[in-house]
XYZ file of C-alpha atoms in Angstrom:
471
model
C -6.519 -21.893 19.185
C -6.189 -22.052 15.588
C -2.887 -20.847 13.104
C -4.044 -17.552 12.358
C -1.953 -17.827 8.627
C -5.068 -17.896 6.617
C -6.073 -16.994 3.353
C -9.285 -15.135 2.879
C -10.292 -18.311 0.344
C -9.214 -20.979 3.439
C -10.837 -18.744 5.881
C -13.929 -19.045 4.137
C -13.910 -22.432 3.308
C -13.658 -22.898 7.315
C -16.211 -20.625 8.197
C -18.721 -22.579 5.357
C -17.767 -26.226 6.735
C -18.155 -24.772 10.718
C -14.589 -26.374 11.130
C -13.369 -22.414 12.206
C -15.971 -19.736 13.270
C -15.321 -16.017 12.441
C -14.864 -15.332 16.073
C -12.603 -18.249 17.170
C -10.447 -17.304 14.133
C -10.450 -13.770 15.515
C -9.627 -14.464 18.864
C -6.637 -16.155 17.731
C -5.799 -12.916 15.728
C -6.051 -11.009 18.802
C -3.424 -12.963 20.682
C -1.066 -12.597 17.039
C -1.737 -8.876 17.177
C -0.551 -8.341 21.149
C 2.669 -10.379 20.385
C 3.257 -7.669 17.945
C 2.237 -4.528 18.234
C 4.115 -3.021 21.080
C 7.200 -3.524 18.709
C 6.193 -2.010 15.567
C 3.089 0.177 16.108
C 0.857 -0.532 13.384
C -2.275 0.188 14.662
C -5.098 3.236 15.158
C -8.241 2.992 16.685
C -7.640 -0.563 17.161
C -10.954 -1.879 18.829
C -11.180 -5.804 19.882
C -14.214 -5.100 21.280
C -15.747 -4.072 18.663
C -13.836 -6.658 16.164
C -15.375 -9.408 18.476
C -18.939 -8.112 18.046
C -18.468 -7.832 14.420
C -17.221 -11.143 14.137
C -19.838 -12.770 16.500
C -22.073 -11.291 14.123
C -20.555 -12.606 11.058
C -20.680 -15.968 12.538
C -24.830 -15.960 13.091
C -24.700 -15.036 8.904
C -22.907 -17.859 8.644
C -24.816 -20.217 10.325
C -27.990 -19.407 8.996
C -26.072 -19.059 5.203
C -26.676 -15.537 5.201
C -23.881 -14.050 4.817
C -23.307 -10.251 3.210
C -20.598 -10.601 0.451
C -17.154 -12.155 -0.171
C -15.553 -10.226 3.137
C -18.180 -11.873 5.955
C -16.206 -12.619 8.379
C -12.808 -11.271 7.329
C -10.519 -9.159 9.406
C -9.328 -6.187 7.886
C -7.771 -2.457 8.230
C -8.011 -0.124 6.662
C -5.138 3.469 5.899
C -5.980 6.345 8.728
C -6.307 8.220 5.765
C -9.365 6.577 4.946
C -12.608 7.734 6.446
C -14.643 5.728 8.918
C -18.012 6.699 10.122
C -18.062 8.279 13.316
C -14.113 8.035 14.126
C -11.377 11.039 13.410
C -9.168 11.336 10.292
C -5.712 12.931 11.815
C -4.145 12.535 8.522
C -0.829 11.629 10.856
C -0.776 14.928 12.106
C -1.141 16.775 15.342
C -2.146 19.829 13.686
C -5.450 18.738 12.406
C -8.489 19.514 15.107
C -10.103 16.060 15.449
C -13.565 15.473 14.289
C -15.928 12.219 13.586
C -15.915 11.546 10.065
C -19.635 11.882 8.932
C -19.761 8.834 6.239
C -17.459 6.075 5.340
C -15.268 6.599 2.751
C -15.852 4.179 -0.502
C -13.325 1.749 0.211
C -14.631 1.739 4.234
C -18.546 1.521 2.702
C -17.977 -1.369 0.256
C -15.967 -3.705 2.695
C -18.633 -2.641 5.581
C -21.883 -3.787 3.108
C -19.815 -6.723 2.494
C -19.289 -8.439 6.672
C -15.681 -7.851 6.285
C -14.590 -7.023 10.299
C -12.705 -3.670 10.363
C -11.086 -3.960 13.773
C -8.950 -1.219 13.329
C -6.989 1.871 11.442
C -3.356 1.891 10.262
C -0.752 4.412 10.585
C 0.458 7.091 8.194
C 2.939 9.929 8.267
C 1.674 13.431 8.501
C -0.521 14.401 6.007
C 0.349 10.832 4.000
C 3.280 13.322 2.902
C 6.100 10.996 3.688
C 7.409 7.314 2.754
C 8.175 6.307 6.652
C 6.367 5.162 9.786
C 7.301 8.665 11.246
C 4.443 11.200 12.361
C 4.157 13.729 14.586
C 0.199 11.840 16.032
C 0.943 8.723 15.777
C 3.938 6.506 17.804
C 6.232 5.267 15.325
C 5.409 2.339 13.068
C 8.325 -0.278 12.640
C 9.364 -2.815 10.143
C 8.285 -6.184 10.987
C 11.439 -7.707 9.525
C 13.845 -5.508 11.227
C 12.041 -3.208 14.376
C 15.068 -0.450 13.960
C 13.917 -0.318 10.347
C 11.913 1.686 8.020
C 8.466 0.058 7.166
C 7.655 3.277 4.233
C 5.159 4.787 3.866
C 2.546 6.127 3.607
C 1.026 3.682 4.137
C 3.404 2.825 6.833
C 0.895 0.858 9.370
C -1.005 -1.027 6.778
C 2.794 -2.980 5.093
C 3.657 -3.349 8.715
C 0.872 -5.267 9.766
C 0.166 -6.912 6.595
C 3.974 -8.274 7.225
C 3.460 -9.075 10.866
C 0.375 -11.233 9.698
C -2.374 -9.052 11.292
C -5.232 -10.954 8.830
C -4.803 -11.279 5.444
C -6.186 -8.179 3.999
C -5.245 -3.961 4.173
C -5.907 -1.293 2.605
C -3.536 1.561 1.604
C -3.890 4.317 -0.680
C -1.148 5.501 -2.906
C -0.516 8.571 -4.782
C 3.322 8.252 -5.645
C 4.095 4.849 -4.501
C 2.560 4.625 -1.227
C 1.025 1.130 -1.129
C 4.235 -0.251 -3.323
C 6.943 1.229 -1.748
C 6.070 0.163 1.716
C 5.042 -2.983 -0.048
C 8.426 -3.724 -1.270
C 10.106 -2.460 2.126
C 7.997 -5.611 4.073
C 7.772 -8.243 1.450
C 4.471 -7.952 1.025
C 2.075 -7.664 -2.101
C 0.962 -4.209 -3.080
C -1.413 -3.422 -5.761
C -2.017 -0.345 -7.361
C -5.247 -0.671 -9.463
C -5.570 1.611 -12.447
C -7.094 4.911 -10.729
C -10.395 4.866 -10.443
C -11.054 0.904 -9.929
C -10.913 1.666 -6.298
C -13.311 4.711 -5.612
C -11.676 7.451 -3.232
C -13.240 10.071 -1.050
C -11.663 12.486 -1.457
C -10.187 12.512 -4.767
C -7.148 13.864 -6.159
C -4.223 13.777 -8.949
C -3.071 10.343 -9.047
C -4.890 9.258 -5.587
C -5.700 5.905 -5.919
C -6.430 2.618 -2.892
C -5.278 -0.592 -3.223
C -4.668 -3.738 -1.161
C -1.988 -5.069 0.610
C -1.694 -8.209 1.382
C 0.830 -11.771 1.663
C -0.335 -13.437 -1.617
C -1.412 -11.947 -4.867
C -4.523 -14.048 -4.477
C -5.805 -12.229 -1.362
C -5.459 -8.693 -3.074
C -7.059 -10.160 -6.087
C -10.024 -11.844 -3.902
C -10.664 -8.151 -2.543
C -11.337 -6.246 -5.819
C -14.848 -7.850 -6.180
C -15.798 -5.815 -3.116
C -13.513 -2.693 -3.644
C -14.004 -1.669 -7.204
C -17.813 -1.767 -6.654
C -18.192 2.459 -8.069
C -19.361 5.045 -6.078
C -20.704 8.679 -7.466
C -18.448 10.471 -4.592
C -15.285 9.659 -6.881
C -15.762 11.352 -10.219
C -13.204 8.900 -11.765
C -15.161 6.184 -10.945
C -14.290 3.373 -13.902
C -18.131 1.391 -14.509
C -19.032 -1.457 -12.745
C -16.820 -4.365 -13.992
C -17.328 -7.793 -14.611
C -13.774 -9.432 -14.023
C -13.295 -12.756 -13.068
C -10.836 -11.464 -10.121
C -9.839 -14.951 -9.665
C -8.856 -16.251 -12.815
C -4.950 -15.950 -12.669
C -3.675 -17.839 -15.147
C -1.428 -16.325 -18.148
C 0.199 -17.292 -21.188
C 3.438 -15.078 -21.582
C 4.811 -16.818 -25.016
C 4.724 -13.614 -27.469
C 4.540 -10.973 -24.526
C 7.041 -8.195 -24.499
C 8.074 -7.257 -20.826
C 9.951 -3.722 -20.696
C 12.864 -4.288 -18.205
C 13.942 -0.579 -16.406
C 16.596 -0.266 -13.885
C 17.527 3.477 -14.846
C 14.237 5.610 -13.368
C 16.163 8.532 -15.081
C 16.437 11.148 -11.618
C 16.230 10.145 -8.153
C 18.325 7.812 -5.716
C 20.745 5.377 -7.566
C 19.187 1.869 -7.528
C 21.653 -0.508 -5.004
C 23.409 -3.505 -6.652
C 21.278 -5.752 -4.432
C 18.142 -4.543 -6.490
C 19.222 -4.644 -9.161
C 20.657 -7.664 -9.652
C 17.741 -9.140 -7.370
C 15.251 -7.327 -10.347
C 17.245 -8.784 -13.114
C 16.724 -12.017 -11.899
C 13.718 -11.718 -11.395
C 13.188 -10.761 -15.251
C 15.079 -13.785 -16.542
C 12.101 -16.034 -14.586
C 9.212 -14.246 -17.414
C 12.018 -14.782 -19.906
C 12.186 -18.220 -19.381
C 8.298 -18.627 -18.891
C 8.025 -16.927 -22.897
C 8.133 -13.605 -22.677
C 10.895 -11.613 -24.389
C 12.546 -9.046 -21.957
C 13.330 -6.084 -23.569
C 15.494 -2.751 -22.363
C 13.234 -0.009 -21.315
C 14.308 3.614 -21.099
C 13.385 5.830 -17.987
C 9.799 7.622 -18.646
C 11.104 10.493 -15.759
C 12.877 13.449 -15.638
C 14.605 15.523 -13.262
C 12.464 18.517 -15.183
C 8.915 16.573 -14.215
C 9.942 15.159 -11.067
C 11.170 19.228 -9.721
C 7.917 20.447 -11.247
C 6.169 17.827 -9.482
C 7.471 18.918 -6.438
C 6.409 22.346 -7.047
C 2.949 21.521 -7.680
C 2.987 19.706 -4.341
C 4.722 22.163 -2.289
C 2.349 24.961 -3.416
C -0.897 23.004 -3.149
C 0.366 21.522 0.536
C 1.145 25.429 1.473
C -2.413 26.255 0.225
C -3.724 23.604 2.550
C -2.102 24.399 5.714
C -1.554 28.321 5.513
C -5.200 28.701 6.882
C -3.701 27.058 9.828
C -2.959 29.267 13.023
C 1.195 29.360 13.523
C 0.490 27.171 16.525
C -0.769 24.257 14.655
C 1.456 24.448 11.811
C 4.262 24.074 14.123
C 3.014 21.026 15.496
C 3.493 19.676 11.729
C 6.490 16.916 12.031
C 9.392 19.451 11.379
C 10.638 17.695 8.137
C 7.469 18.183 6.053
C 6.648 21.840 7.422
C 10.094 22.579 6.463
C 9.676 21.541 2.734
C 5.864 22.585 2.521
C 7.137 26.297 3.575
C 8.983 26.406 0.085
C 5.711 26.286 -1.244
C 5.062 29.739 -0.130
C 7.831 31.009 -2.962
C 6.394 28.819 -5.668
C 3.975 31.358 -8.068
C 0.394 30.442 -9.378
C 2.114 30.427 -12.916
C 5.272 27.715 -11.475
C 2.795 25.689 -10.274
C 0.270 25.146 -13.429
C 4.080 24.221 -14.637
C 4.445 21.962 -12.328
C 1.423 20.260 -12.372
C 1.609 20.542 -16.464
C 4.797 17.810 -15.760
C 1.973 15.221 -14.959
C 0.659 15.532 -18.174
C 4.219 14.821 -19.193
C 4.875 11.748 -17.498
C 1.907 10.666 -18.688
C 2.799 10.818 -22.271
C 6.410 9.400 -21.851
C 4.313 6.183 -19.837
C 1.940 5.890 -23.016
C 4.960 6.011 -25.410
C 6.664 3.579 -23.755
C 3.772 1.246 -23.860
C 3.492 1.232 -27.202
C 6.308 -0.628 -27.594
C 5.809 -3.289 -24.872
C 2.963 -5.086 -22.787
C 4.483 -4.525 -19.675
C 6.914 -3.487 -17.734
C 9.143 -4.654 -14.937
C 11.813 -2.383 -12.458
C 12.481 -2.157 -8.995
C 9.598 -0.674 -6.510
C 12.318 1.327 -4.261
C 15.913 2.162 -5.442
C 17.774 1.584 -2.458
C 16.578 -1.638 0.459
C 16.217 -0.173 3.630
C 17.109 2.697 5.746
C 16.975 3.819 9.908
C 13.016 3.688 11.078
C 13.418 7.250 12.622
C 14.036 9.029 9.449
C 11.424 10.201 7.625
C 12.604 9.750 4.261
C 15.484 7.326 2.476
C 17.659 10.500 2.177
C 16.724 12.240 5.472
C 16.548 15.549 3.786
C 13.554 17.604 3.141
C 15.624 19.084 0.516
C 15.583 15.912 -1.347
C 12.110 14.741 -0.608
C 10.983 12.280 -3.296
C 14.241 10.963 -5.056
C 12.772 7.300 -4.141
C 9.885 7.141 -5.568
C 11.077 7.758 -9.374
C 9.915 4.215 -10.315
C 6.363 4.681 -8.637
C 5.107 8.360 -8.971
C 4.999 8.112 -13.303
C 2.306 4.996 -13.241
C 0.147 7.577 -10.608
C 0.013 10.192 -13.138
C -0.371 7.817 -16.145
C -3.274 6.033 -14.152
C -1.930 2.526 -15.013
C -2.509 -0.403 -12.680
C 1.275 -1.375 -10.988
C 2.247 -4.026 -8.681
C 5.310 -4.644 -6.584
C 6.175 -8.063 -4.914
C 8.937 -9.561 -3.235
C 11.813 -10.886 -5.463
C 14.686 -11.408 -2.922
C 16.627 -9.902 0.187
C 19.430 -8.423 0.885
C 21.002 -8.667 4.683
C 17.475 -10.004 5.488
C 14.984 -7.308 4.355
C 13.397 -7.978 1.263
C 13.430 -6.172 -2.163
C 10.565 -4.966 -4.213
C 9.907 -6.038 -7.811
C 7.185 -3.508 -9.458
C 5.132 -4.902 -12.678
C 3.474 -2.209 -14.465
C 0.201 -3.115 -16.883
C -1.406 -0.962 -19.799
C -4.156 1.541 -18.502
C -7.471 -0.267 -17.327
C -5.454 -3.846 -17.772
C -5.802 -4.556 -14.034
C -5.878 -8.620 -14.680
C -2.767 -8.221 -16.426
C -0.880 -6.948 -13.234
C -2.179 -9.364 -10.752
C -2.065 -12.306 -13.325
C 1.889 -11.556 -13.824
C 2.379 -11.196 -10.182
C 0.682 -14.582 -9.442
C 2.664 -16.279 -12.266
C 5.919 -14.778 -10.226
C 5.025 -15.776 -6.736
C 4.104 -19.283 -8.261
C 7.674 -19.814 -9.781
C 9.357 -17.972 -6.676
C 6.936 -20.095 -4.048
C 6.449 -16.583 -2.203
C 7.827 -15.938 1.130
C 8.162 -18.887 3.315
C 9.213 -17.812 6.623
C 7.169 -14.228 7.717
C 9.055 -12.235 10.258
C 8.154 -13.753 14.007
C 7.821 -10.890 17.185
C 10.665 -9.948 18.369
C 9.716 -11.507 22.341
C 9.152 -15.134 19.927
C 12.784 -14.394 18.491
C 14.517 -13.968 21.054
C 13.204 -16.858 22.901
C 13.872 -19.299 19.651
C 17.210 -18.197 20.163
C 17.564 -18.493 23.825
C 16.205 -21.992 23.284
C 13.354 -21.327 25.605
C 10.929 -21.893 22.644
């Protein structure tokens, strides 16, 4: 059987030259996947059956050099969150009543018209509310790197495999940090498009999909296919004619923003930092000139934005019978009920602190052409909890680096820069609004000097045998 370490390009390079067929490669996947996932719990709805059909079929295309799009052939996931014809959407919660979705969401659609082979759903908290693998429907996702760790979230399922090597493509969707934090909590790449490259179903403030993936150039490769528009989103950016591929970058004259002070929110751990900074002298020394860059939060938006959130979450579920709400993982129904006290007129405030951030983000880039900080202030934290501070009290203090680039709509990256005590820290690179390239061309131009990761985190039966020296 063949290495199933591929990337999409050498996957389809085998398939053309009939060295590797789309179902021998996924076979081989298979085996990967049941070394795996009883340890960290990625998966929903995964199907092999199916996968092997779809991949059987991809092979035929092949053959006869028919193939759909860039994807034929290519394993992928895609968030729980995301719609898939004819399966349930649980949001990660026991207290929604399951029904079959009636149409693919966009992202599902475009990767589906283009042969990719969706072979399965990943994992999110409840209601994509929380930055952990912790849900009251689903068992609990694990970090590949360290099984009694936190993978984030939300999209918890989707780092985790990505990390444990389940293919090379996955889709999350983020609407405060939620493909970069968990991104930066597995090592893996996480892009953030600017919102609206990736059309959602169904919308909202800040909502946007992105891939994750082990190399920028994977994530890159997929944006053909999944910023295709689609009239469902209303945000939809025009069709685009991006070369996706070309990578290459010139920093002499660029001015990179360099912000380890969010301005609210968990203190940023030496480790990161000092793992960031580093990371900032590598653009320095490639031509750029790193300059300081002030926070563009405060505690004033981020409390409003938790207002807006806690009364529009309250408005969602208060419909619900008492029966089902209690089924809601206790930590989020205990900060959603605060939303009960929060009045129409503290809301519109609340939500008015989006416009905010937004301004303070287009001030700031006024004054620089990018901008570099850490994805997640502190590196790593107990896999049971369902937040870095474990308090519903405190529920978004981590993601002060990622929520402002939501509400600003700019395209943000993080990738691995380092580890500390063997789990890996997140570097986030921030472009101007629409500049997508720019992101995933300064993230390629990192990995290249850094070589990327290596060594990818092996199951925990494989470890223990290496160090038995059974292996």
């Amino acid at each position: 059987m063949p290495d199933t370490d591929f990337t999409i390009r050498e996957l389809r390079r085998r398939f053309a030259d009939k060295s590797l067929s789309p179902l021998e490669y996924w076979l081989a996947l298979e085996k990967h996947i049941d070394a795996w996932e009883p340890s960290i719990a990625a998966l929903y709805l995964y199907d092999p059956e199916a996968a092997r059909e779809q991949a059987m079929a991809s092979g035929e295309r092949w053959m006869k050099g028919e193939t759909l799009g860039p994807l034929d052939g290519i394993p992928v996931t895609l968030k729980e969150l995301i719609a898939t014809k004819g399966h349930p959407v649980p949001l990660g919660t026991k207290a929604v009543e399951l029904k079959p979705a009636e149409a693919d969401a966009p992202a599902a659609a475009r990767l589906r018209e283009d042969g990719a082979v969706i072979f399965a759903k990943t994992t999110c908290p409840d209601y994509g509310m929380l930055s952990s693998g912790l849900s009251s429907f689903h068992h609990l996702s694990r970090n590949p790197w360290d099984i009694t760790q936190n993978p984030g979230g939300s999209s918890a399922g989707a780092s985790a495999a990505a990390a444990a090597g389940y293919g090379p493509l996955h889709i999350g969707t983020d609407i405060g940090g939620s493909v970069r934090l968990p991104a930066g909590w597995t090592g893996v790449f996480g892009f953030k498009p600017s919102h609206g490259r990736i059309p959602v179903d169904p919308y909202y403030v800040g909502r946007c999909a992105g891939p994750m993936t082990r190399t920028v150039e994977d994530a890159a490769y997929s944006m053909a296919t999944l910023s295709r528009p689609d009239w469902r989103d209303g945000t939809s950016l025009p069709q685009n004619d991006f070369d996706w591929m070309n990578l290459a970058i010139d920093l002499s004259g660029m001015r990179i923003g360099l912000m380890l002070d969010a301005g609210c929110g968990l203190a940023v751990d030496d480790d990161v930092k000092i793992a960031v900074e580093q990371a900032a002298k590598l653009f320095e020394k490639a031509g750029a000139t790193i300059v300081s860059a002030g926070p563009v939060l405060t505690r004033t938006m981020l409390d409003g934005l938790d207002d807006f959130w806690r009364a529009r979450f309250w408005g969602d579920i208060a419909g619900l019978s008492e029966e089902r709400r209690e089924t809601i993982l206790p930590y989020i129904y205990e900060w959603a009920k605060g939303g009960a006290d929060v009045s129409g007129v503290d809301a519109v405030k609340g939500f008015n602190q989006t416009i905010e951030m937004r301004k303070t983000c287009g001030r700031l880039f006024t004054e620089v052409d990018a901008v570099l900080s850490p994805t997640n202030p502190v590196v790593s934290y107990p896999a049971e909890w369902p937040s870095p501070t474990n308090d519903p009290k405190l529920p978004f203090e981590h993601i002060a680096f990622t929520v402002p680039w939501n509400m600003s709509e700019q395209p943000a990256s993080s990738i691995n820069c380092g580890f500390s005590k063997g789990m890996p820290i997140g570097l986030q690179i921030v472009g101007p609004r629409f500049d997508d390239m720019r992101v995933l061309k300064l993230s390629k131009a990192f990995e290249d000097w850094t070589g990327g990761i290596k060594d990818w985190p092996k199951p925990p039966t494989v470890r223990k045998q290496s160090q038995n020296g059974r292996r």
